[in-house]
mmCIF file of C-alpha atoms and ligand atoms in Angstrom:
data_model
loop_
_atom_site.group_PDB
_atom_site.id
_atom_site.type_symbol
_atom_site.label_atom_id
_atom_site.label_comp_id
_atom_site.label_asym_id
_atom_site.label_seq_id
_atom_site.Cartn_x
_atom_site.Cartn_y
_atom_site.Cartn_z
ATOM 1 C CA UNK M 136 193.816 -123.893 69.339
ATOM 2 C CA UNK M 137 192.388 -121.477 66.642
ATOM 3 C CA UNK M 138 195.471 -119.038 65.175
ATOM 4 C CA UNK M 139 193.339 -116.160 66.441
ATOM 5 C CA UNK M 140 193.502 -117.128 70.132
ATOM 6 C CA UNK M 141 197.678 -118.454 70.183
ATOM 7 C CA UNK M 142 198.156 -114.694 68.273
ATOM 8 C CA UNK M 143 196.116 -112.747 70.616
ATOM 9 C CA UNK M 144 197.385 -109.827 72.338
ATOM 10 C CA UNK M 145 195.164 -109.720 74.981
ATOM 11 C CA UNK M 146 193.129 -112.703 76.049
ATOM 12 C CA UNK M 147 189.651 -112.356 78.275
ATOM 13 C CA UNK M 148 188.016 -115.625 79.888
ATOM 14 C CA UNK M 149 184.183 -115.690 80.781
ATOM 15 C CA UNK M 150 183.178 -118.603 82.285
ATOM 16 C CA UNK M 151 179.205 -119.192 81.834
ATOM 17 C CA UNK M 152 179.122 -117.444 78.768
ATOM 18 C CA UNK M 153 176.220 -119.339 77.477
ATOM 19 C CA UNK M 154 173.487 -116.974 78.798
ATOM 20 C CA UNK M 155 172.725 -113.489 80.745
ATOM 21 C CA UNK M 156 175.572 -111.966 82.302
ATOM 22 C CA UNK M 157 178.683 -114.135 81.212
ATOM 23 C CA UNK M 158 177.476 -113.545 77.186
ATOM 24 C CA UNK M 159 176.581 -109.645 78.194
ATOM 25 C CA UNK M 160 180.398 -109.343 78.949
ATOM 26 C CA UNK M 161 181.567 -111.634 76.646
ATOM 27 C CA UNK M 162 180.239 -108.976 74.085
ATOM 28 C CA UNK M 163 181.360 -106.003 76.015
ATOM 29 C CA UNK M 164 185.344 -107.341 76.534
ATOM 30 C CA UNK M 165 185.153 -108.276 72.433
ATOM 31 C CA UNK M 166 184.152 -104.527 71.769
ATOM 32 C CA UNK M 167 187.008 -103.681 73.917
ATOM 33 C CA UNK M 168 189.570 -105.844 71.743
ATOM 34 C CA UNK M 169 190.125 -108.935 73.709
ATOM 35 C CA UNK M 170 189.718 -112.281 72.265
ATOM 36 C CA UNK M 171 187.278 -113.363 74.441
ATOM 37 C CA UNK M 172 187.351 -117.577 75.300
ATOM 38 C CA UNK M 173 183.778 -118.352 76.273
ATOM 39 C CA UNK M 174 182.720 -122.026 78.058
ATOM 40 C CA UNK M 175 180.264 -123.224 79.600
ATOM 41 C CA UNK M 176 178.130 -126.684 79.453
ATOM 42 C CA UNK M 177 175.812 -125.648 76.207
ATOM 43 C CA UNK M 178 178.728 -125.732 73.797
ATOM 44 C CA UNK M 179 176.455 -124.682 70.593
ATOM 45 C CA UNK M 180 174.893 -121.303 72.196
ATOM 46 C CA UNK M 181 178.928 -120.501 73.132
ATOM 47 C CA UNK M 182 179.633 -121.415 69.545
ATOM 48 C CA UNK M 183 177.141 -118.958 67.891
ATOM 49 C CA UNK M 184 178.464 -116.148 70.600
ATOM 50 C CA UNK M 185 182.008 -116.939 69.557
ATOM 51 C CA UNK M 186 181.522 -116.470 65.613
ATOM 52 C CA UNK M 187 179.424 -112.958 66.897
ATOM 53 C CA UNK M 188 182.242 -111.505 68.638
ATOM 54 C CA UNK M 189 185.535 -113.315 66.816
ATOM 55 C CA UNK M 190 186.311 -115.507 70.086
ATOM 56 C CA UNK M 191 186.764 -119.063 70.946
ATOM 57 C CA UNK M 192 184.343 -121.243 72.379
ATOM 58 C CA UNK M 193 185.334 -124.181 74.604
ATOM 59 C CA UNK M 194 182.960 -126.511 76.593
ATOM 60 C CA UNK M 195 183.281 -125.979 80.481
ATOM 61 C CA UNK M 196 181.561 -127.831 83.076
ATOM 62 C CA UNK M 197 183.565 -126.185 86.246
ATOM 63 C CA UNK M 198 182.335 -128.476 89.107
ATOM 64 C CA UNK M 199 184.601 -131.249 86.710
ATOM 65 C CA UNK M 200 188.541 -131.324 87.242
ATOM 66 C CA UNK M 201 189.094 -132.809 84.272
ATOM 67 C CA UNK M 202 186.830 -130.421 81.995
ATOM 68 C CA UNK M 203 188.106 -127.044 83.992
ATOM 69 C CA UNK M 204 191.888 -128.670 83.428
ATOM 70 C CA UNK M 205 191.615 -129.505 79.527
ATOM 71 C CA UNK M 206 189.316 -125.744 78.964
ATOM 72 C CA UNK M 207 192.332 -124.007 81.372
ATOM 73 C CA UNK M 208 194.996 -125.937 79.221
ATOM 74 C CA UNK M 209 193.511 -124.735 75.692
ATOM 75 C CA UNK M 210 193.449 -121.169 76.605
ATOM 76 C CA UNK M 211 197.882 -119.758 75.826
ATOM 77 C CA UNK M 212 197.440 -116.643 78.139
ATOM 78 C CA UNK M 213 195.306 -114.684 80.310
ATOM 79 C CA UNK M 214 194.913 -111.229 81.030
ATOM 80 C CA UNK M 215 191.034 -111.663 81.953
ATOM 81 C CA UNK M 216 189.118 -113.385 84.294
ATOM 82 C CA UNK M 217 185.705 -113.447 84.334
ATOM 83 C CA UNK M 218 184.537 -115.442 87.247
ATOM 84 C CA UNK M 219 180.463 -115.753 86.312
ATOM 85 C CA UNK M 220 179.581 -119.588 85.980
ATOM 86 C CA UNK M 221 177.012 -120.224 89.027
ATOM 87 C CA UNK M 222 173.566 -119.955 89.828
ATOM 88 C CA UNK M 223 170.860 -121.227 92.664
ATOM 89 C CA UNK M 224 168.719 -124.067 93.152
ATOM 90 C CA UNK M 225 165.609 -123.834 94.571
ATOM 91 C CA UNK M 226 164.575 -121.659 97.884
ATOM 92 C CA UNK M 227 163.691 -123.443 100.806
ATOM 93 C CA UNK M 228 163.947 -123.260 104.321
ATOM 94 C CA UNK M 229 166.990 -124.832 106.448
ATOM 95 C CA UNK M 230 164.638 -127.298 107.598
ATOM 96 C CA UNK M 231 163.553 -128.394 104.549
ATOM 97 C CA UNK M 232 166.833 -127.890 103.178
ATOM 98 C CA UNK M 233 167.829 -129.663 99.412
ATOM 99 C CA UNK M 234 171.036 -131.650 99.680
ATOM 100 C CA UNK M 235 171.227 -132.097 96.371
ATOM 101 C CA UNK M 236 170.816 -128.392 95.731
ATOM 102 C CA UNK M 237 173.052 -127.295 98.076
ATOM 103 C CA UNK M 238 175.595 -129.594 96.646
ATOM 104 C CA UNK M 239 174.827 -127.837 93.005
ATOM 105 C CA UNK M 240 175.222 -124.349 94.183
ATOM 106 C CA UNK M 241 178.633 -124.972 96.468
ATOM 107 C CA UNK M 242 180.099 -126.882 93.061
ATOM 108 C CA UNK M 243 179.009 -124.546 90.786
ATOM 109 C CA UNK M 244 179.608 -121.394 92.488
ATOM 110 C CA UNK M 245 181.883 -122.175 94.778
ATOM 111 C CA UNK M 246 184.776 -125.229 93.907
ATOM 112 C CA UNK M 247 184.227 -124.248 90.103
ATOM 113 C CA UNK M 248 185.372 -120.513 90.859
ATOM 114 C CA UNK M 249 188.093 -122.159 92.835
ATOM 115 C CA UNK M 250 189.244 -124.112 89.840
ATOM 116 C CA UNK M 251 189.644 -122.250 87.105
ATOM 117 C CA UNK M 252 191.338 -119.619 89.416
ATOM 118 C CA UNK M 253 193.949 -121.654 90.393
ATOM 119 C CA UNK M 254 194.562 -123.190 86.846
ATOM 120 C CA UNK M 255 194.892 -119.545 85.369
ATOM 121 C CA UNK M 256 196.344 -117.955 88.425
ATOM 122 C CA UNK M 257 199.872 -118.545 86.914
ATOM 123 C CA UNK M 258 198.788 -117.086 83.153
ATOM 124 C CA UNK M 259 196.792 -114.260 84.662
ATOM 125 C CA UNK M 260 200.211 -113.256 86.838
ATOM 126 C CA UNK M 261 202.101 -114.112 84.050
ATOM 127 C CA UNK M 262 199.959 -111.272 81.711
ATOM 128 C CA UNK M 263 202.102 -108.482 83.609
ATOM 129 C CA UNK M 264 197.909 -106.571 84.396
ATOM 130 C CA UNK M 265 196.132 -109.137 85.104
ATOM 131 C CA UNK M 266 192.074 -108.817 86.508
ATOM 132 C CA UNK M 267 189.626 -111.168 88.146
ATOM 133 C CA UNK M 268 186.391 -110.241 88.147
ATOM 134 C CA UNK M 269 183.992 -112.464 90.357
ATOM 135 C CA UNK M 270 180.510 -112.167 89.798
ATOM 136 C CA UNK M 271 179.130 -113.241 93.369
ATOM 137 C CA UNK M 272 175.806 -111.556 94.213
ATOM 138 C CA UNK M 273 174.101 -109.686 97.384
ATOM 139 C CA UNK M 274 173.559 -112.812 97.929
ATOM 140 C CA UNK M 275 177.088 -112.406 99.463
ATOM 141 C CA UNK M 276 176.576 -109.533 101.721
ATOM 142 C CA UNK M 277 173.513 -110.443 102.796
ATOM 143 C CA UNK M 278 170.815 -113.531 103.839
ATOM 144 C CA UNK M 279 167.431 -113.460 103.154
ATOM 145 C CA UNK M 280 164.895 -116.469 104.253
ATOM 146 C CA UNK M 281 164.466 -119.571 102.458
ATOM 147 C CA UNK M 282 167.997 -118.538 100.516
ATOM 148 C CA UNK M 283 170.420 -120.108 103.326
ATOM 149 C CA UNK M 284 172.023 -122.677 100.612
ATOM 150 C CA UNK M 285 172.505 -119.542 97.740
ATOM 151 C CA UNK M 286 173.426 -117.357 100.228
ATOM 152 C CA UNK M 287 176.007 -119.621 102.030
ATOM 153 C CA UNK M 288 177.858 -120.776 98.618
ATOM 154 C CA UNK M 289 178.216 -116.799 97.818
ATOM 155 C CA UNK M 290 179.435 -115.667 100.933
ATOM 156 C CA UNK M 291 181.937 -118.678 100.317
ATOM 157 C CA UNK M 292 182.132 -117.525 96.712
ATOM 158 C CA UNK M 293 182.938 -114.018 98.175
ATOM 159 C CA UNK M 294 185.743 -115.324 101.004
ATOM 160 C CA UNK M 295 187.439 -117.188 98.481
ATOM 161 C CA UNK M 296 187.745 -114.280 96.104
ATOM 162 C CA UNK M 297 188.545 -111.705 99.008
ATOM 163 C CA UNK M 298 190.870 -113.563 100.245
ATOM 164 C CA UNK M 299 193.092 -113.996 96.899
ATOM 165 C CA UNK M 300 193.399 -109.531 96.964
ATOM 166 C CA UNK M 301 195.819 -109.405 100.127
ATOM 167 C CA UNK M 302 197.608 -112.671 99.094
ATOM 168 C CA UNK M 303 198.413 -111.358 95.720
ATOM 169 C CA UNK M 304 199.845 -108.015 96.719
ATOM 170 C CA UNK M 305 202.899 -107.777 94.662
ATOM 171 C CA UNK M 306 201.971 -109.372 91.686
ATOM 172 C CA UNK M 307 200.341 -107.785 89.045
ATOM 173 C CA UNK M 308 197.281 -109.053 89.389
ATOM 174 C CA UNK M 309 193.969 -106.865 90.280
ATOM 175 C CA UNK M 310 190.874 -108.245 91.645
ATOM 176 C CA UNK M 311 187.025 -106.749 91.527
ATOM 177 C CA UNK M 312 183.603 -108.345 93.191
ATOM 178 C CA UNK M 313 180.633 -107.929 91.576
ATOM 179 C CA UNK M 314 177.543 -108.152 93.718
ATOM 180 C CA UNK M 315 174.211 -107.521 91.929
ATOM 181 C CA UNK M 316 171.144 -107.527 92.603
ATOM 182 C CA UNK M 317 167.695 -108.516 90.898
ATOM 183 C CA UNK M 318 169.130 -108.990 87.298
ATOM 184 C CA UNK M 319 166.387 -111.007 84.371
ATOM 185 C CA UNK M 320 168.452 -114.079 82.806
ATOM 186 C CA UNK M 321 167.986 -117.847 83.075
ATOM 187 C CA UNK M 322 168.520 -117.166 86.544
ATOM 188 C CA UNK M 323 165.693 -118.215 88.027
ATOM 189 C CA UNK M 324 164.552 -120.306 85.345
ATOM 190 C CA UNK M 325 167.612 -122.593 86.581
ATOM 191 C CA UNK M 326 166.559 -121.884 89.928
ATOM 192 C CA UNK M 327 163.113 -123.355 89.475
ATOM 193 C CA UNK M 328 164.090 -126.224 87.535
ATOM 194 C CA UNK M 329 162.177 -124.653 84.203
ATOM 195 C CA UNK M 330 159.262 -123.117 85.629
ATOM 196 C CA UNK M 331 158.813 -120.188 83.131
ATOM 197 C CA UNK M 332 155.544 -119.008 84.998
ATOM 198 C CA UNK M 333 157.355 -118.883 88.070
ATOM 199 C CA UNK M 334 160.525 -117.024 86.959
ATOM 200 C CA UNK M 335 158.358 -114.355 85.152
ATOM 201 C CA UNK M 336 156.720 -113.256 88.828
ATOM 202 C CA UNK M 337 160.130 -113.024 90.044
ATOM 203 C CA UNK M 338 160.216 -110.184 87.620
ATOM 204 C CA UNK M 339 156.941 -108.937 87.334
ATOM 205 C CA UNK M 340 155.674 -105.682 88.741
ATOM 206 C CA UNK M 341 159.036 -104.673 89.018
ATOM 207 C CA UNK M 342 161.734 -103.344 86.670
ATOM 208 C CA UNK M 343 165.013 -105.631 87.271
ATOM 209 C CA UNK M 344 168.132 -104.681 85.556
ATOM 210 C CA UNK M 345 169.234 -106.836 82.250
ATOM 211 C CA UNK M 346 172.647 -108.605 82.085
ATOM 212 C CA UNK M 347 173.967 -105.728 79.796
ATOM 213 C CA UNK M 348 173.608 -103.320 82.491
ATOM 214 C CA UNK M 349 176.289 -105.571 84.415
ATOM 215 C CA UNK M 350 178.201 -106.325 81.450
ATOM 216 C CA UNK M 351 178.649 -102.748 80.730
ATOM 217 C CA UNK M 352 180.062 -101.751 84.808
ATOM 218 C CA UNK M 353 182.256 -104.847 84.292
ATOM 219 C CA UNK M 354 183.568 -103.325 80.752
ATOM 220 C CA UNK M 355 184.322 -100.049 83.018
ATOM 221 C CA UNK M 356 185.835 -101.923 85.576
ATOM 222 C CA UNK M 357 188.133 -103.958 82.768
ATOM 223 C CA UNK M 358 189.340 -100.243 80.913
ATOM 224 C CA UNK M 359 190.570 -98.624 84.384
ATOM 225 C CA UNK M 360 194.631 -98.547 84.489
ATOM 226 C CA UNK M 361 196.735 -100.853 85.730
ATOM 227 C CA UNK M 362 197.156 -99.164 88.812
ATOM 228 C CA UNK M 363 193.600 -98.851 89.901
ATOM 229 C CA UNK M 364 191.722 -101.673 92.182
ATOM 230 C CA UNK M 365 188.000 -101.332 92.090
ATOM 231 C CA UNK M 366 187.585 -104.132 95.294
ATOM 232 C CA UNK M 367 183.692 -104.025 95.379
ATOM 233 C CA UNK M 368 180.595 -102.816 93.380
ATOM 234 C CA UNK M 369 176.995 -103.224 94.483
ATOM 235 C CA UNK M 370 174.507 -102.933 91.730
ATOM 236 C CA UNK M 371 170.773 -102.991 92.372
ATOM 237 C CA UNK M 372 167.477 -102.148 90.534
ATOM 238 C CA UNK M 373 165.984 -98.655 91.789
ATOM 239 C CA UNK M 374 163.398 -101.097 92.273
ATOM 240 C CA UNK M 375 165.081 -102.674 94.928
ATOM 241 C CA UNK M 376 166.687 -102.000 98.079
ATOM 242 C CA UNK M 377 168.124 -105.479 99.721
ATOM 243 C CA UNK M 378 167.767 -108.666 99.055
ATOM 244 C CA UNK M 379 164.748 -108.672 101.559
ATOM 245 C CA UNK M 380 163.316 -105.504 100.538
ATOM 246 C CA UNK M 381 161.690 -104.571 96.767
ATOM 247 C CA UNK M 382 158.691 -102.703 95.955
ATOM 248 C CA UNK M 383 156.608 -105.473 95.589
ATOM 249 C CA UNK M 384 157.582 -106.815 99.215
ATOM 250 C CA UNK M 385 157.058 -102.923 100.632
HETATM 251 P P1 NAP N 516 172.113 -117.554 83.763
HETATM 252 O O1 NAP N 516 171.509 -116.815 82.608
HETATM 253 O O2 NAP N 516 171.416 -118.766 84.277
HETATM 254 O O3 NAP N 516 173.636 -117.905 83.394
HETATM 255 C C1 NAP N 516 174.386 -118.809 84.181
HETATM 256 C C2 NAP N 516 175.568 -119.281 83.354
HETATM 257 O O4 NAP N 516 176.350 -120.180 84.164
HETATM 258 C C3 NAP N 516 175.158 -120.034 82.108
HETATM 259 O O5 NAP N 516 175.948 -119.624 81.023
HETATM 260 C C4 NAP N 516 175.467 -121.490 82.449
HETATM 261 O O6 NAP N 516 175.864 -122.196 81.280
HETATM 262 C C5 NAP N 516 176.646 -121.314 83.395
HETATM 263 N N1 NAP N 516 176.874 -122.494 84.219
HETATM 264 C C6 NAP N 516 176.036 -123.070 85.117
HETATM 265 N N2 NAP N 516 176.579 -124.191 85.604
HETATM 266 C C7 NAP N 516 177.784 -124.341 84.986
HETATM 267 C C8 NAP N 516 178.811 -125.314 85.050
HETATM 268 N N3 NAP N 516 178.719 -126.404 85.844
HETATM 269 N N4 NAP N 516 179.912 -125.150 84.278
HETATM 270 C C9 NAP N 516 180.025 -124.074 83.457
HETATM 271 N N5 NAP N 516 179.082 -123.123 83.359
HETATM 272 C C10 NAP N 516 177.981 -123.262 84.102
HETATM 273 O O7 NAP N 516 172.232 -116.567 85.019
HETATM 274 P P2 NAP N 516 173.004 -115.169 85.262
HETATM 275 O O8 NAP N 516 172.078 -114.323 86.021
HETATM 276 O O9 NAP N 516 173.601 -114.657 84.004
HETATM 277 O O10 NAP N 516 174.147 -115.665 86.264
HETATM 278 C C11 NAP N 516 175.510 -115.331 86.129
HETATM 279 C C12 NAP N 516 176.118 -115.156 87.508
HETATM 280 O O11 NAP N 516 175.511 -114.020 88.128
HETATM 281 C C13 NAP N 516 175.897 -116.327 88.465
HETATM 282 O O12 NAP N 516 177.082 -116.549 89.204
HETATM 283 C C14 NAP N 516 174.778 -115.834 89.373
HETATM 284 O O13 NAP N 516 174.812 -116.478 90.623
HETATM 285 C C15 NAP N 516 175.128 -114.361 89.450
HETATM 286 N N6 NAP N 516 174.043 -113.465 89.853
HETATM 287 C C16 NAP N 516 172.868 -113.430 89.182
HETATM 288 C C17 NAP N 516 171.869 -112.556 89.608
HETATM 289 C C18 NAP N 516 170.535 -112.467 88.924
HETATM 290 O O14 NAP N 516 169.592 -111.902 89.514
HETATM 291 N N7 NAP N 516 170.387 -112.957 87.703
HETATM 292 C C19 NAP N 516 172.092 -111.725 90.716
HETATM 293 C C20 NAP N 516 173.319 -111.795 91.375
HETATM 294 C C21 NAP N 516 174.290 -112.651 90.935
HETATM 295 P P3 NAP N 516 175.545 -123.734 80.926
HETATM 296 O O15 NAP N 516 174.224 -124.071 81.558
HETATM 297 O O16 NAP N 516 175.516 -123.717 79.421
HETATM 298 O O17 NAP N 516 176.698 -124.498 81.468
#
């Protein structure tokens, strides 16, 4: 452990810090003063990130027990949590529905939010204000054709993390969902397994929001007092109204 992080005052985890989102907020908590940990799987973008901001990069793969245990174990307190690590794979219908994706998306979404909360649960009660943030999606409040193995690991994603806010009344602990909508990251680069051409017509003829603009409602969230619970925020281009509906789809 680095001086910097076993001194810290007040300690911020992102988890999938290597792109979009998670590194958007990574930047935003930093300018906030936390020392922000960052992990994910690509340990040398999370290293360049860290030396940006003055955090700590550690490699996290979160559908692996022993990875989330040993990144969970490295970090001395938590006041923090950034739940953001996930992503899809593939859109198909149920009948031609991807085990293997489906398996991808309810580890990495779902069991990998599950296990770094419960490893930092203790630290994060332990902080005296701690905050959760879970990055789930409209993909959580809503389906949408073709989407039924995204959708379904969200709305899991979402249970999970709804379920922890009446369960930890009385501790100090707050807890905030973020659902947004079309946002341009790796997102659906990962989604199509690299297609560039087809992740840039996801976006095009459309303006989508950028990670900052998340980063920057999750940084408002983070600054509110200790007493105040934002539960839910929906965030969606103008240029979109549901997860069915954008102005390309009329
Ligand atoms: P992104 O640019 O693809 O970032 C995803 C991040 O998750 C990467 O840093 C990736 O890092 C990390 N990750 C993936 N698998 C991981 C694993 N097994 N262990 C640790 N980290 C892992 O996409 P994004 O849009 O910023 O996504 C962030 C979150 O926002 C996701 O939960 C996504 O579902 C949600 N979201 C996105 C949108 C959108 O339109 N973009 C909309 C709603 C919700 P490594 O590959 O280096 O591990």
């Amino acid at each position: 452990m680095t001086s910097a992080l076993a001194s810290a005052d007040r300690v911020a985890v992102v988890t999938g810090a290597s792109s979009g989102i998670g590194a958007a907020t990574a930047r935003v908590l930093a300018a906030q003063g936390f020392h922000v940990v960052v992990g994910a799987r690509r340990l040398d973008r999370l290293t360049a990130l860290a030396d940006e901001i003055g955090g700590t990069a550690l490699s996290l793969d979160v559908t692996e027990d022993a990875s989330v245990a040993a990144f969970t174990d490295a970090v001395p307190r938590c006041d923090i949590l950034i739940n953001n690590a996930g992503g899809a794979k593939g859109l198909a219908p149920v009948a031609d529905a991807d085990l293997e994706h489906w398996r991808w998306m309810w580890e990495t979404n779902v069991l990998g939010t599950l296990r770094v909360t419960k490893a930092l649960l203790p630290k994060l009660i332990a902080s005296g204000d701690g905050l959760i943030v879970t990055v789930t999606s409209i993909a959580a409040l809503e389906t949408y054709d073709n989407g039924a193995g995204y959708t379904s690991a969200k709305h899991a994603q979402a249970a999970l993390h709804r379920t922890l806010r009446p369960e930890l009344l009385g501790k100090p602990v707050r807890l905030t969902e973020i659902c947004p909508g079309m946002v341009e990251t790796e997102f659906s680069l990962v989604r199509f397994d690299g297609d560039q051409d087809r992740s840039d017509a996801v976006y095009s003829g459309l303006t989508p929001m950028i990670a900052d603009d998340i980063a920057e409602v999750i940084g408002f969230v983070a600054s509110r007092p200790p007493h105040v619970n934002i539960d839910l925020i929906e965030i969606k281009p103008r240029d979109q109204a549901s997860a069915r509906r954008n102005i390309k789809t009329g």
